[in-house]
Coordinates of C-alpha atoms in Angstrom, one line a residue:
M123 CA 266.1 222.2 103.8
S124 CA 264.9 219.3 106.0
H125 CA 267.1 219.5 109.0
P126 CA 265.3 219.3 112.4
S127 CA 264.8 222.5 114.3
V128 CA 267.8 223.5 116.4
P129 CA 268.0 225.9 119.3
R130 CA 268.4 229.4 118.0
I131 CA 269.6 232.6 119.6
G132 CA 268.5 236.1 118.6
R133 CA 265.4 236.4 116.6
T134 CA 263.3 233.5 118.0
F135 CA 259.5 233.2 117.4
A136 CA 258.8 230.0 119.3
G137 CA 255.7 229.9 121.4
I138 CA 254.3 233.3 120.4
T139 CA 251.1 234.2 118.4
A140 CA 251.1 234.9 114.7
V141 CA 250.4 238.6 115.2
A142 CA 253.2 238.9 117.7
A143 CA 255.5 237.1 115.3
G144 CA 254.5 239.4 112.5
S145 CA 255.2 242.5 114.5
A146 CA 258.6 241.3 115.7
A147 CA 259.6 240.1 112.3
L148 CA 258.6 243.2 110.5
L149 CA 260.2 245.5 113.1
A150 CA 263.4 243.5 112.8
L151 CA 263.7 244.0 109.1
T152 CA 267.1 245.3 108.1
G153 CA 267.5 247.6 105.1
P154 CA 269.6 246.1 102.2
A155 CA 271.9 249.1 102.1
S156 CA 273.1 248.5 105.6
A157 CA 273.5 244.8 104.9
V158 CA 276.1 245.1 102.3
P159 CA 278.2 248.1 101.3
D160 CA 278.1 249.1 97.6
T161 CA 281.7 248.1 97.1
A162 CA 281.1 244.7 98.6
R163 CA 278.0 244.2 96.6
A164 CA 279.8 245.0 93.4
A165 CA 282.7 242.7 94.2
G166 CA 280.2 239.9 95.1
A167 CA 278.4 240.4 91.7
K168 CA 281.8 239.9 90.0
R169 CA 282.6 236.7 91.9
A170 CA 279.0 235.3 91.4
A171 CA 279.8 234.2 87.9
T172 CA 281.9 231.3 89.3
Y173 CA 279.1 228.7 89.1
P174 CA 277.2 228.7 85.8
N175 CA 274.1 230.9 85.7
L176 CA 271.6 228.1 85.4
A177 CA 268.7 230.0 87.0
P178 CA 268.3 233.4 85.2
T179 CA 264.9 233.7 86.9
P180 CA 263.9 232.2 90.3
P181 CA 263.3 228.5 90.1
M182 CA 259.8 227.2 90.3
G183 CA 258.4 223.7 91.0
W184 CA 257.5 221.3 93.7
N185 CA 259.3 219.6 96.6
N186 CA 257.8 216.9 98.9
W187 CA 259.4 217.9 102.2
S188 CA 257.0 220.3 104.0
Y189 CA 254.0 218.2 103.2
Y190 CA 255.2 214.6 103.1
R191 CA 258.6 214.7 104.8
C192 CA 260.0 211.1 104.7
D193 CA 256.7 209.6 103.6
I194 CA 257.8 209.7 100.0
N195 CA 257.9 207.1 97.3
E196 CA 257.7 206.7 93.5
K197 CA 253.9 207.0 93.3
V198 CA 253.7 210.1 95.5
L199 CA 256.4 211.8 93.5
L200 CA 255.0 211.0 90.1
D201 CA 251.4 211.6 91.1
N202 CA 252.3 215.2 92.1
A203 CA 254.3 215.6 88.9
R204 CA 251.2 214.6 86.9
A205 CA 249.1 217.0 88.9
L206 CA 251.5 219.8 88.0
V207 CA 250.8 219.1 84.4
R208 CA 247.1 218.4 84.8
T209 CA 246.4 221.6 86.7
G210 CA 248.3 223.7 84.2
L211 CA 250.8 224.8 86.8
A212 CA 253.7 223.3 84.9
D213 CA 252.8 225.5 81.9
K214 CA 252.9 228.5 84.2
G215 CA 256.5 227.7 85.2
Y216 CA 256.4 225.1 88.0
D217 CA 258.6 222.8 86.1
T218 CA 261.0 221.2 88.6
V219 CA 260.0 218.2 90.7
T220 CA 262.4 217.6 93.6
V221 CA 262.6 214.6 95.9
D222 CA 263.9 215.6 99.3
D223 CA 265.5 213.6 102.1
C224 CA 264.9 209.9 102.8
W225 CA 264.9 208.7 99.1
M226 CA 267.9 206.5 99.5
A227 CA 269.0 203.3 101.2
K228 CA 270.7 203.6 104.6
K229 CA 274.0 202.3 103.2
R230 CA 275.9 202.9 100.1
G231 CA 276.4 200.1 97.5
P232 CA 279.5 197.9 97.1
D233 CA 281.4 200.5 95.1
G234 CA 280.5 203.3 97.4
E235 CA 277.5 204.4 95.3
L236 CA 274.3 205.9 96.5
V237 CA 271.4 203.3 96.3
P238 CA 267.7 204.3 96.0
D239 CA 265.5 202.7 98.7
P240 CA 264.2 199.6 96.8
E241 CA 260.8 199.7 98.5
K242 CA 260.2 203.5 97.9
F243 CA 261.7 203.6 94.5
P244 CA 261.7 200.1 93.0
H245 CA 262.5 201.3 89.5
G246 CA 265.4 203.5 90.6
M247 CA 266.1 207.2 90.1
A248 CA 267.1 207.2 86.5
Y249 CA 263.5 205.9 85.9
I250 CA 262.1 208.9 87.8
G251 CA 264.2 211.2 85.7
R252 CA 262.9 209.7 82.4
K253 CA 259.3 209.9 83.6
L254 CA 259.6 213.5 84.6
H255 CA 261.4 214.5 81.4
K256 CA 258.8 212.7 79.4
M257 CA 256.2 215.0 81.1
G258 CA 258.3 218.1 80.2
L259 CA 259.5 218.5 83.7
K260 CA 262.9 218.7 85.4
F261 CA 264.3 216.3 87.9
G262 CA 265.5 217.6 91.3
I263 CA 267.2 215.5 94.0
Y264 CA 268.4 216.0 97.6
E265 CA 271.7 215.3 99.3
D266 CA 273.8 216.6 102.1
V267 CA 277.5 217.8 102.3
G268 CA 278.0 216.1 105.6
T269 CA 278.5 212.5 106.6
L270 CA 274.8 211.9 106.8
T271 CA 271.7 213.7 105.6
C272 CA 269.3 215.2 108.2
G273 CA 267.3 212.0 108.1
K274 CA 270.5 209.9 108.8
Y275 CA 271.0 208.6 105.2
P276 CA 274.4 208.6 103.5
G277 CA 275.8 212.1 103.0
S278 CA 278.1 213.2 100.2
L279 CA 281.2 214.0 102.3
G280 CA 284.1 212.0 100.7
H281 CA 281.9 211.2 97.7
F282 CA 281.3 214.5 96.1
Q283 CA 282.5 213.6 92.5
Q284 CA 281.1 210.1 92.7
D285 CA 277.7 211.4 93.6
A286 CA 277.7 214.3 91.1
D287 CA 278.6 211.9 88.3
L288 CA 275.8 209.5 89.4
F289 CA 273.3 212.4 89.4
A290 CA 274.5 213.3 85.9
R291 CA 273.9 209.8 84.7
W292 CA 270.4 209.9 86.3
K293 CA 269.8 213.1 84.3
V294 CA 269.3 215.2 87.4
D295 CA 268.6 218.9 86.7
Y296 CA 268.6 220.4 90.2
L297 CA 270.4 219.5 93.4
K298 CA 269.4 220.7 96.9
A299 CA 272.4 220.2 99.1
D300 CA 271.7 220.3 102.9
G301 CA 274.2 220.9 105.7
C302 CA 273.4 218.4 108.5
N303 CA 276.1 216.3 110.2
V304 CA 279.1 218.4 109.1
P305 CA 282.1 217.5 111.2
V306 CA 284.4 220.5 111.9
P307 CA 288.1 219.6 111.9
P308 CA 290.3 220.8 114.7
G309 CA 291.8 224.2 113.8
S310 CA 288.9 225.1 111.4
T311 CA 285.8 227.2 112.1
K312 CA 282.3 226.0 111.2
E313 CA 282.1 228.7 108.5
E314 CA 285.4 227.6 106.9
T315 CA 284.3 224.0 106.9
F316 CA 281.0 224.6 105.3
H317 CA 282.7 226.8 102.7
D318 CA 285.1 224.1 101.8
L319 CA 282.5 221.3 101.6
Y320 CA 280.1 223.4 99.5
R321 CA 283.0 224.4 97.3
Q322 CA 283.8 220.8 96.7
Q323 CA 280.2 220.0 95.9
S324 CA 280.0 222.9 93.5
R325 CA 283.1 221.9 91.6
A326 CA 282.0 218.3 91.4
L327 CA 278.7 219.4 89.8
E328 CA 280.6 221.4 87.2
A329 CA 282.9 218.5 86.5
S330 CA 280.0 216.1 86.0
G331 CA 279.4 217.4 82.5
R332 CA 275.7 218.1 83.1
D333 CA 274.0 221.5 83.9
I334 CA 272.6 221.0 87.4
T335 CA 271.0 224.0 89.1
F336 CA 272.6 224.1 92.6
S337 CA 270.6 225.0 95.7
V338 CA 272.9 225.7 98.7
S339 CA 271.5 225.3 102.2
A340 CA 274.5 226.7 104.0
P341 CA 273.2 230.2 105.1
A342 CA 270.3 228.7 107.1
Y343 CA 272.9 227.1 109.4
F344 CA 274.4 230.6 110.2
Q345 CA 271.3 232.7 110.5
F346 CA 271.9 233.2 114.2
A347 CA 275.6 233.4 114.1
G348 CA 275.5 237.2 113.7
D349 CA 274.9 239.1 110.6
R350 CA 278.6 239.5 109.7
V351 CA 279.0 235.7 109.4
W352 CA 275.5 235.0 108.0
H353 CA 276.0 237.6 105.2
K354 CA 279.5 236.2 104.5
V355 CA 278.1 232.7 104.0
I356 CA 275.4 234.1 101.7
R357 CA 278.0 235.9 99.6
W358 CA 280.1 232.8 99.1
S359 CA 276.9 230.7 98.5
A360 CA 276.2 233.1 95.6
E361 CA 279.6 232.2 94.1
L362 CA 279.1 228.4 94.5
G363 CA 275.5 228.0 93.5
N364 CA 272.4 229.5 92.0
L365 CA 270.1 229.9 95.0
W366 CA 270.5 229.5 98.8
R367 CA 268.2 228.7 101.7
S368 CA 268.6 232.0 103.5
G369 CA 267.2 231.0 106.9
R370 CA 265.0 228.8 109.0
D371 CA 262.6 226.2 107.5
I372 CA 259.0 226.9 106.7
A373 CA 256.4 225.1 108.8
L374 CA 255.3 221.5 108.2
E375 CA 252.0 220.2 107.1
T376 CA 251.4 218.7 110.6
D377 CA 251.7 222.1 112.2
S378 CA 248.7 224.2 113.1
P379 CA 247.4 226.9 110.8
A380 CA 248.5 229.5 113.3
K381 CA 252.0 228.1 113.4
K382 CA 252.1 228.0 109.6
W383 CA 251.1 231.7 109.4
S384 CA 253.6 232.6 112.0
S385 CA 256.2 230.7 110.0
I386 CA 255.3 232.6 106.8
V387 CA 255.6 236.0 108.6
T388 CA 258.9 234.9 110.2
N389 CA 260.5 233.8 106.9
F390 CA 259.3 236.9 105.1
G391 CA 260.8 239.0 107.9
Y392 CA 264.3 237.6 107.7
N393 CA 264.4 237.3 103.9
A394 CA 263.1 240.8 103.2
G395 CA 266.1 242.2 105.0
L396 CA 268.5 240.4 102.6
A397 CA 267.6 242.3 99.4
G398 CA 271.1 243.8 99.2
L399 CA 272.7 240.3 99.1
Q400 CA 270.5 239.0 96.2
R401 CA 271.4 239.7 92.6
P402 CA 269.9 238.7 89.2
G403 CA 270.5 235.0 88.7
R404 CA 271.4 234.4 92.4
W405 CA 268.4 234.0 94.6
N406 CA 267.6 234.3 98.3
D407 CA 265.2 231.4 99.1
P408 CA 262.9 231.7 102.1
D409 CA 261.5 228.2 101.6
F410 CA 258.4 226.5 100.3
L411 CA 255.0 227.9 99.4
L412 CA 252.3 226.4 101.6
A413 CA 249.2 227.1 99.5
G414 CA 247.1 223.9 99.5
G415 CA 245.0 222.0 102.0
T416 CA 246.9 223.4 104.9
G417 CA 244.2 225.3 106.9
L418 CA 245.5 228.7 105.8
T419 CA 242.9 231.2 104.7
R420 CA 242.8 232.5 101.1
D421 CA 244.3 235.8 102.3
E422 CA 247.2 234.0 104.0
M423 CA 248.0 231.9 101.0
Q424 CA 247.8 234.9 98.8
S425 CA 250.0 236.9 101.1
Q426 CA 252.8 234.3 100.9
M427 CA 252.6 234.1 97.2
S428 CA 252.6 237.9 96.7
L429 CA 255.4 238.5 99.2
W430 CA 257.6 235.7 97.7
A431 CA 256.9 237.2 94.2
V432 CA 257.9 240.7 95.2
M433 CA 261.1 239.3 96.8
A434 CA 262.0 237.4 93.6
A435 CA 262.1 234.2 95.7
P436 CA 261.9 230.7 94.2
L437 CA 258.3 229.6 94.0
I438 CA 258.5 226.0 95.1
S439 CA 255.2 224.4 96.3
S440 CA 255.2 221.8 99.0
T441 CA 251.6 220.4 99.3
D442 CA 249.5 217.6 97.9
L443 CA 249.0 218.9 94.3
S444 CA 246.5 216.1 93.5
D445 CA 244.0 217.6 96.0
L446 CA 244.4 221.4 95.5
S447 CA 241.4 223.6 96.5
P448 CA 240.2 226.0 93.8
A449 CA 241.5 228.9 95.9
A450 CA 245.0 227.4 96.2
R451 CA 245.1 226.7 92.5
E452 CA 244.1 230.3 91.7
V453 CA 246.8 231.6 94.1
L454 CA 249.6 229.4 92.8
G455 CA 248.5 229.9 89.2
N456 CA 248.0 233.7 89.0
K457 CA 250.0 234.7 85.9
R458 CA 250.2 238.3 86.8
V459 CA 251.8 237.5 90.2
I460 CA 254.1 234.9 88.7
A461 CA 255.3 237.5 86.2
V462 CA 256.4 239.7 89.0
D463 CA 258.5 236.9 90.5
Q464 CA 259.9 235.9 87.1
D465 CA 260.6 239.5 85.8
P466 CA 263.8 239.4 83.8
L467 CA 265.3 242.4 85.7
G468 CA 265.7 240.0 88.6
V469 CA 265.6 242.5 91.4
Q470 CA 264.4 241.6 94.9
G471 CA 261.9 244.2 96.2
E472 CA 262.9 246.3 99.1
V473 CA 261.1 247.4 102.2
V474 CA 260.3 251.1 101.8
R475 CA 258.0 251.5 104.9
K476 CA 257.4 249.3 107.9
G477 CA 255.8 249.4 111.3
D478 CA 254.0 247.4 114.0
G479 CA 252.1 244.7 112.0
F480 CA 252.7 246.0 108.4
A481 CA 255.3 246.4 105.7
V482 CA 255.4 248.0 102.3
L483 CA 257.8 246.8 99.6
S484 CA 258.6 248.2 96.2
K485 CA 260.2 246.2 93.3
P486 CA 261.3 247.6 89.9
L487 CA 260.4 245.7 86.8
A488 CA 262.3 245.5 83.5
N489 CA 259.8 247.6 81.6
G490 CA 260.0 250.5 84.1
D491 CA 256.9 249.7 86.1
R492 CA 257.0 249.2 89.8
V493 CA 255.3 246.6 91.9
I494 CA 254.2 247.6 95.4
A495 CA 253.2 245.1 98.1
L496 CA 251.2 246.4 101.0
F497 CA 251.2 243.7 103.7
N498 CA 249.0 243.7 106.8
S499 CA 250.3 241.1 109.2
G500 CA 248.0 242.2 112.0
D501 CA 244.7 240.9 113.1
T502 CA 242.5 243.9 112.2
P503 CA 241.8 245.6 108.9
R504 CA 244.0 248.7 108.2
T505 CA 244.6 251.2 105.4
L506 CA 248.2 251.1 104.1
S507 CA 249.9 253.5 101.8
T508 CA 253.3 254.8 100.6
T509 CA 254.3 258.0 98.8
A510 CA 255.4 257.9 95.2
E511 CA 258.8 259.1 96.2
A512 CA 259.3 256.4 98.8
A513 CA 258.2 253.7 96.4
G514 CA 260.7 254.9 93.7
L515 CA 258.1 256.0 91.3
P516 CA 258.9 258.7 88.7
D517 CA 257.7 262.2 89.7
A518 CA 255.2 262.2 86.8
G519 CA 251.8 261.2 88.1
P520 CA 249.1 260.3 87.5
Y521 CA 249.7 256.6 87.7
L522 CA 247.9 253.5 86.5
V523 CA 247.5 251.2 89.5
R524 CA 246.5 247.6 88.8
D525 CA 245.6 245.1 91.5
L526 CA 247.5 241.9 90.4
V527 CA 245.1 239.6 92.4
T528 CA 241.8 241.0 91.2
G529 CA 242.9 242.4 87.9
R530 CA 241.1 245.7 88.6
A531 CA 242.8 249.0 87.8
H532 CA 242.4 252.6 88.9
H533 CA 244.3 255.9 88.6
S534 CA 246.2 257.6 91.3
G535 CA 247.6 261.1 91.3
G536 CA 250.1 260.7 94.0
D537 CA 250.3 258.3 97.0
I538 CA 249.6 254.6 96.5
V539 CA 246.9 253.6 98.9
A540 CA 245.2 250.3 99.8
K541 CA 242.1 250.8 101.9
D542 CA 240.8 248.4 104.5
V543 CA 243.4 245.7 103.9
P544 CA 242.0 242.6 105.6
P545 CA 244.0 240.8 108.4
H546 CA 246.9 238.7 107.1
A547 CA 246.3 240.0 103.6
T548 CA 248.6 241.6 101.0
V549 CA 247.6 244.0 98.3
L550 CA 249.9 243.7 95.3
Y551 CA 249.8 246.7 92.8
R552 CA 251.6 247.1 89.5
V553 CA 252.1 250.8 89.0
S554 CA 252.9 252.4 85.6
A555 CA 252.8 255.9 84.2
A556 CA 249.3 256.7 83.0
Y557 CA 250.1 258.1 79.5

């Protein structure tokens, strides 16, 4: 999502340090069982088949917004696409290149059609699609369900089918639909209006005749409307699309490293509490990966990657891929960590232990293994652990414990322990029965 920050109530982290943000976010985590009753969860799973299941595993790729914002053009987009291929990241699953806000002209064409900005995209968007597809990549694009996008370009309100048909002709594979500038008619609530407009967008995409993965931004506009409304919006987003921006935006490239880290902890904090609202093929999206030339440390980049993977979140990079540091490339390209995110069971890991400045999550995998993330959000080293019972492991130790970042393995007879976890670091273990 690329809407500007708006005043929020409730869980605000503005103007506080990263460690304070980490403590507040982790302590505010809500368990998934309390978020959605089992009956509601089952009903939601039944309804979720409405929009085609076009993302059986969390989408992966690249989006320009966090790094470039509106400073986007044909060369920047295609250079980053080529870098995806050249670095080998495309072969590891990062296959969708999405152009965010500001790609279009300020006015529609004579027949009401969207027009690419002729200076930024002189060859047009169908050309972009052809170039990406020739590289073996998918083409993603941005629009808004309101009258204008967040950058004040034409929105799709009143043009849903026209725009969906145009995207289909351009061979678009993925649509990110934002929610800026949505007028609420008299007699309707904001939630009802958003539901209606995203429903129209969803139906238009289906009627376009092309399979277009649909990313819904609606829940981020209700994060601080109270959990009852926020969770309701997430549930209908899962009916209408394949993934949804669950809350506030991640930090921008122009922000300080401290603010970026605080943003990562904040977005982890709200998204980790939504595990009960996610289901296989329908994904909570806590926003972009910041690994790159961002001023973050190796441990901080790895923490975001590991936490997003254990939460089964979309892995969408937003950086200058043509200038990746070796550390950032290793973090983004770790096959063992990517496999956790892309596991076919499709379950979001749940918080099994938390406290001031730390959290432990456990995620079941399709082959019966468990992945355990031990996250130290504080500013001093600490030893973190969980019992086998709390982590959901079978009562049949010993266990084979493999560190998915280093690749090293050891045996454990009971508790899962990570000693001296550095500040802002996450240890990611894959645990299996040692027999």
